[in-house]
Tab-separated table of C-alpha atoms in Angstrom:
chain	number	residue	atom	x	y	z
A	20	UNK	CA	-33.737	-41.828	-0.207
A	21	UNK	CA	-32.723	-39.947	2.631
A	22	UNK	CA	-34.069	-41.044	6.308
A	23	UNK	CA	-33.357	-37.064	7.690
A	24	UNK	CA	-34.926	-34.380	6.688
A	25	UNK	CA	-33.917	-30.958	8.681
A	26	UNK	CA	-35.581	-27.859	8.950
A	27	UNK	CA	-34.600	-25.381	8.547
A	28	UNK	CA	-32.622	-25.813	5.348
A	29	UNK	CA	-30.827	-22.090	6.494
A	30	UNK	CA	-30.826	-20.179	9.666
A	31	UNK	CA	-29.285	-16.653	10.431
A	32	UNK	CA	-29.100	-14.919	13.966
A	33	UNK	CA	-27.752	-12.740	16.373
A	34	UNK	CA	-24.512	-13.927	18.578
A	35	UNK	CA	-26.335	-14.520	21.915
A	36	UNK	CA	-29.483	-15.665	20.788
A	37	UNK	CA	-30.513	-19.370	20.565
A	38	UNK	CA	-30.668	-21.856	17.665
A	39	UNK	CA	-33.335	-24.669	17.096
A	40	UNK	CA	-32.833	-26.756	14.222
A	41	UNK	CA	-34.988	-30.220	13.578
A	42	UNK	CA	-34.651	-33.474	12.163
A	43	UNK	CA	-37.003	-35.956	11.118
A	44	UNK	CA	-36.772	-39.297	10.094
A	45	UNK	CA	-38.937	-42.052	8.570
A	46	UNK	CA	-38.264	-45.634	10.013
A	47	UNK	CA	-37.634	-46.994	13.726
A	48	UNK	CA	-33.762	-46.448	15.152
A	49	UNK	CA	-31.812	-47.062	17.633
A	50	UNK	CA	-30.366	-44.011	18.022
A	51	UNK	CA	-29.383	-40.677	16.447
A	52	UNK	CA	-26.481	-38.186	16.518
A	53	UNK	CA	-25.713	-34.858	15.579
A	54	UNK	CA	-22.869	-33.804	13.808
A	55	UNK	CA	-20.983	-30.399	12.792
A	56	UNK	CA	-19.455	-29.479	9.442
A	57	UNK	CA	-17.212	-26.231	9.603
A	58	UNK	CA	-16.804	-24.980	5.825
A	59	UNK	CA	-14.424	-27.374	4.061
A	60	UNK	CA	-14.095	-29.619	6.495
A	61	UNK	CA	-14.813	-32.862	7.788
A	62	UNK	CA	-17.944	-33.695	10.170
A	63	UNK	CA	-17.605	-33.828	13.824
A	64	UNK	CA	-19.798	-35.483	16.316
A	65	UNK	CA	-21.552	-33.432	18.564
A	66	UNK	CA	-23.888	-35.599	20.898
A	67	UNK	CA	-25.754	-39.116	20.400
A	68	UNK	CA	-29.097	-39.564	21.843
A	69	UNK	CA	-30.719	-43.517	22.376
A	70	UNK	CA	-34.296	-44.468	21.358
A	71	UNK	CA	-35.310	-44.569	24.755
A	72	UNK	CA	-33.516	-41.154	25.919
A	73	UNK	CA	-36.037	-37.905	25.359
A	74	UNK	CA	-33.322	-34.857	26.265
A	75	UNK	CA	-29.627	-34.998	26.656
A	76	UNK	CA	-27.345	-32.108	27.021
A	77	UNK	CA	-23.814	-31.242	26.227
A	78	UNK	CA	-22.740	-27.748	27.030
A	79	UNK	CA	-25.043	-25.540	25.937
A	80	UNK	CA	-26.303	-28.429	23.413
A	81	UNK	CA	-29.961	-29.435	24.288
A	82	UNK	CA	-30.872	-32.471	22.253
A	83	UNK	CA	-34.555	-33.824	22.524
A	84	UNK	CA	-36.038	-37.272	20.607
A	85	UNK	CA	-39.489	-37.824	20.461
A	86	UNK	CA	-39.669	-41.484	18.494
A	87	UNK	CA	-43.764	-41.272	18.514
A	88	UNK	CA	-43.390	-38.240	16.027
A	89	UNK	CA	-39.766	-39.600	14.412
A	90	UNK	CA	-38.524	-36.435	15.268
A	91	UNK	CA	-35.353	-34.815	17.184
A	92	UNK	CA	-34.278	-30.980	18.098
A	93	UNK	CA	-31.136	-29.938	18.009
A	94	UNK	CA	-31.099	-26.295	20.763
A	95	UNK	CA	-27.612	-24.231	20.791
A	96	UNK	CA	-27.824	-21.899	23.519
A	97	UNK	CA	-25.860	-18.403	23.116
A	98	UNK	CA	-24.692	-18.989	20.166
A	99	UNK	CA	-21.088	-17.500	19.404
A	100	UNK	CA	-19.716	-16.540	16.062
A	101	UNK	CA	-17.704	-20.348	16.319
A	102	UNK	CA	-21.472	-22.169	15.912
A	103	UNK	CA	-21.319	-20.832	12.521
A	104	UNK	CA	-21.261	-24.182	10.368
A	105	UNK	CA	-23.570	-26.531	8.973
A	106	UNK	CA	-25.142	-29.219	11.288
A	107	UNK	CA	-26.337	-33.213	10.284
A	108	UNK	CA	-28.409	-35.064	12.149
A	109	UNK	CA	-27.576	-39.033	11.708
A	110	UNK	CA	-29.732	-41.864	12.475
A	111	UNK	CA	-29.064	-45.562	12.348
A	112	UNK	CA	-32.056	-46.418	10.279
A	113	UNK	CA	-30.152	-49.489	8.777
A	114	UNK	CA	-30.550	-51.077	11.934
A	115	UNK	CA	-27.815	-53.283	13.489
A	116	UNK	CA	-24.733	-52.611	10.574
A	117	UNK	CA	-22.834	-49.602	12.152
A	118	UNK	CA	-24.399	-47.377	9.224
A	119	UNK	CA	-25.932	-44.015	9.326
A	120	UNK	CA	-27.964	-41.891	7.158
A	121	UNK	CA	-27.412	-38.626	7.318
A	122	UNK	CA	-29.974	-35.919	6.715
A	123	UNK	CA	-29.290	-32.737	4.311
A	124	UNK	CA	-28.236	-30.679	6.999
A	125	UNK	CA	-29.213	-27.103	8.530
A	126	UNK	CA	-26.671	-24.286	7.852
A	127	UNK	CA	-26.239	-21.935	10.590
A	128	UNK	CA	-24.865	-18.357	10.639
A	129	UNK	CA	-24.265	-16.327	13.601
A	130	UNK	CA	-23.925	-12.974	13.190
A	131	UNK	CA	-21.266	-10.912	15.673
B	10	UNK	CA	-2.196	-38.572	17.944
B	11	UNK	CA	-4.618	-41.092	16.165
B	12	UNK	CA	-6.319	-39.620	13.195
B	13	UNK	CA	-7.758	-40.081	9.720
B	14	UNK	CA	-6.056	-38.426	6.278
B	15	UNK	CA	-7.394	-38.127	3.079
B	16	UNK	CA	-5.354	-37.426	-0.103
B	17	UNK	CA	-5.106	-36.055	-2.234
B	18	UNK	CA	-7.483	-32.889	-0.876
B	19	UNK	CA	-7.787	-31.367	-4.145
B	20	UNK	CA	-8.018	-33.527	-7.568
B	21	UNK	CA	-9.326	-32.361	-10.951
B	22	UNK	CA	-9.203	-35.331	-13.526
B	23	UNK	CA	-10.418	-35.734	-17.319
B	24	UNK	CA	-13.776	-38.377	-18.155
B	25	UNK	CA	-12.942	-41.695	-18.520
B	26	UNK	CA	-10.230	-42.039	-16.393
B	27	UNK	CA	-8.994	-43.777	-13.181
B	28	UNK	CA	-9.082	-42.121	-10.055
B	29	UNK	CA	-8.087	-43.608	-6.857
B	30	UNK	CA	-8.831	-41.057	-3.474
B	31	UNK	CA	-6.883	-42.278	-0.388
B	32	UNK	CA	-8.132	-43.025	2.965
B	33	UNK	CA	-5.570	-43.782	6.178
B	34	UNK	CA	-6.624	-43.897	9.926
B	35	UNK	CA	-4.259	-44.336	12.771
B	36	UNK	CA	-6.785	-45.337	15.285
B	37	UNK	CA	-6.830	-49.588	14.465
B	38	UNK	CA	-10.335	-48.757	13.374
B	39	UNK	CA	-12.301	-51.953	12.243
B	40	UNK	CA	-15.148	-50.245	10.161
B	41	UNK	CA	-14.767	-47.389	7.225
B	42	UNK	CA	-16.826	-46.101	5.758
B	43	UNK	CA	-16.688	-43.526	1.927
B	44	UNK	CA	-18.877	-40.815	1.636
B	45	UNK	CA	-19.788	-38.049	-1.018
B	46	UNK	CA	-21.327	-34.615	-0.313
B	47	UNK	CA	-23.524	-32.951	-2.609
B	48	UNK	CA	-25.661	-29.772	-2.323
B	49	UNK	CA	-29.302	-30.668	-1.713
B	50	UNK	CA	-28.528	-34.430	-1.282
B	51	UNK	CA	-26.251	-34.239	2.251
B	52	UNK	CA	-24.039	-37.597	2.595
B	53	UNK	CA	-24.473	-40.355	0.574
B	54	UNK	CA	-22.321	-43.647	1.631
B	55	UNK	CA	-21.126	-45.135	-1.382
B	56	UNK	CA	-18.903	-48.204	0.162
B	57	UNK	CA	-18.013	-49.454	3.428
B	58	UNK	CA	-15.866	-51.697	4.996
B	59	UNK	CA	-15.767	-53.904	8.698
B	60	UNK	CA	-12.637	-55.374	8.306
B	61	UNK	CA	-9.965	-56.752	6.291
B	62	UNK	CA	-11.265	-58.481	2.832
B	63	UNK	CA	-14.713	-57.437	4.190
B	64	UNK	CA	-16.376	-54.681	2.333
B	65	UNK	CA	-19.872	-53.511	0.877
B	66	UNK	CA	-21.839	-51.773	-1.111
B	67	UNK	CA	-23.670	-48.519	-0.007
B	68	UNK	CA	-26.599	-46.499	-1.212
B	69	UNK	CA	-24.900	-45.057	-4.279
B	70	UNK	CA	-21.728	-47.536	-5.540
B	71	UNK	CA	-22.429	-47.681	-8.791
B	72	UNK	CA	-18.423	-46.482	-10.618
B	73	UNK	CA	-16.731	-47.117	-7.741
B	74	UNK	CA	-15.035	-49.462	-5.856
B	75	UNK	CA	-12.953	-50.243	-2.846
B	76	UNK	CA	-10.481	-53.061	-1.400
B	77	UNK	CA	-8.990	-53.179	2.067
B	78	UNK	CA	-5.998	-55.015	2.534
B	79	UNK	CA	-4.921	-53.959	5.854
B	80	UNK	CA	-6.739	-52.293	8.754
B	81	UNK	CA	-5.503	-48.507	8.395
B	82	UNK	CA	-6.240	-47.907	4.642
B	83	UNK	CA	-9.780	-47.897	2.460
B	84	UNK	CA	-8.980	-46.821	-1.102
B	85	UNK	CA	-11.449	-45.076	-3.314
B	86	UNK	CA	-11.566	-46.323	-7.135
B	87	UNK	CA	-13.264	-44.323	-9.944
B	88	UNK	CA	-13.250	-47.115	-12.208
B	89	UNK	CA	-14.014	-44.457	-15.181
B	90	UNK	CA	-14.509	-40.764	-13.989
B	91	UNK	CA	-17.810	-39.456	-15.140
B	92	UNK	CA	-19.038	-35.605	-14.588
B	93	UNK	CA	-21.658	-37.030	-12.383
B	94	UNK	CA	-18.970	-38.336	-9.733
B	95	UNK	CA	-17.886	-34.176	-9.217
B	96	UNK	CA	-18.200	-33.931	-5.788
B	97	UNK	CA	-16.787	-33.971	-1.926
B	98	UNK	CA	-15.697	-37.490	-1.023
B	99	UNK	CA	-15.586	-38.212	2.846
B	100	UNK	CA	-13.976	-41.177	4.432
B	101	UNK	CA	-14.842	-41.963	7.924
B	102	UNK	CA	-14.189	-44.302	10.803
B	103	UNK	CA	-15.483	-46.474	13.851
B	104	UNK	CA	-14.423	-48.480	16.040
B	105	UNK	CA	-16.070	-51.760	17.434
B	106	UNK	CA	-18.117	-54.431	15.605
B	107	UNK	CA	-20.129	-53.904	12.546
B	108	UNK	CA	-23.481	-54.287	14.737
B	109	UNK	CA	-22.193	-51.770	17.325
B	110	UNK	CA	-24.478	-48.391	16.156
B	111	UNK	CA	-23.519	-46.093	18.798
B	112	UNK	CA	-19.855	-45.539	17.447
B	113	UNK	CA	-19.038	-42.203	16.439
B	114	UNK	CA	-17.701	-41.621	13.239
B	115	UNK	CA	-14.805	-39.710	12.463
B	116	UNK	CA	-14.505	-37.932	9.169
B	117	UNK	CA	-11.334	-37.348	7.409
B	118	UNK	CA	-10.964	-33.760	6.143
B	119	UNK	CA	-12.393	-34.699	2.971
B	120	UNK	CA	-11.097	-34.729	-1.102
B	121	UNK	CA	-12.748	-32.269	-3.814
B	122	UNK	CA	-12.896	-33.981	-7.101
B	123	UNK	CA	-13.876	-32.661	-10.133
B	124	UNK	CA	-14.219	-34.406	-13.330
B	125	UNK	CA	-13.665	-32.272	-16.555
């Protein structure tokens, strides 16, 4: 079974505006990453957060993890045309082995 | 530069036969890892691999197989090709140990399949 599951599924805006997608998970990790998928190609790390991290930012990536609630945020901030892709959110839920499971991801449009 | 190639990108194959999807990183990588992408069911790992000789089963391995016999190459094997194996197969790869979980992973650019 999958360990993410990200809402929303789809999300449309404006260029300029800000995108929020979430991810929740189900058992105890170590730490969890977001990646991005441009259409027909292969994923591409964005930013890692660790269990005991709560917001870490990349550019205009805002990443928060809140482990009491299993749950992480993923905030682009003025999004451009380029954001448009589909982003995964990746925990290591298998503990120790290198693995990761990878949720269903959120696809994102931006709009010029 | 370093990277990680998949081949062929595009294969379209008949049921029941064997299909073998290449995987090749530059980077000395220890761990790989094989990957298919489905709508509504994200990325499911079906093998993986932490060294030479040393290589696993994932979540959904069932018809396939793998064999690494050198560091830069993990092989994909579709024993028999069924309809249900139609999908996006991603290879990726980490550096570091098997226990080390804050590697990124880097993703080939991926192989379509489709079984007829």
């Amino acid at each position: 079974s999958q360990q993410g599951e990200e809402d929303p599924q789809a999300l449309s805006i404006q260029e300029g505006e800000n995108a929020t997608m979430n991810c929740s998970y189900k058992t105890s990790i170590n730490n969890l990453q977001w990646y991005r998928q441009n259409s027909g190609r292969g994923l591409v790390h964005l930013i890692l957060i660790r269990s005991n991290e709560r917001e870490k930012h990349s550019g205009r990536l805002r990443v928060t993890l809140d482990t009491s609630k299993k749950s992480s945020s993923l905030l682009i901030t003025a999004s451009r045309a380029a954001d448009t892709a589909s982003y995964f959110c990746a925990t290591d839920a298998y503990g120790n082995t290198g693995k990761l499971i990878f949720g269903q991801g959120t696809t994102l449009q931006v709009k010029p | 530069d370093a990277e990680i190639t998949q081949s062929p990108r595009h294969k379209i194959t008949e049921t029941g036969r064997q299909v073998t999807l290449a995987c090749h990183q530059t980077w000395n990588h220890n761990n790989m890892f094989w990957y298919r992408q489905d709508l509504g069911h994200g990325l499911r790992l079906i093998h993986y691999s932490y060294g030479v000789q040393d290589t696993n089963k994932g979540e959904v391995s069932d018809g396939y197989s793998v064999s690494r016999s050198n560091t830069e190459d993990l092989p994909l094997t579709l024993e028999s090709a069924a309809s249900s194996q139609t999908s996006v197969y991603f290879c990726a790869s980490t550096p570091g140990t098997k226990s080390r979980t804050t590697d990124t992973q880097y993703f080939g650019p991926g192989t379509r399949l489709t079984v007829l």
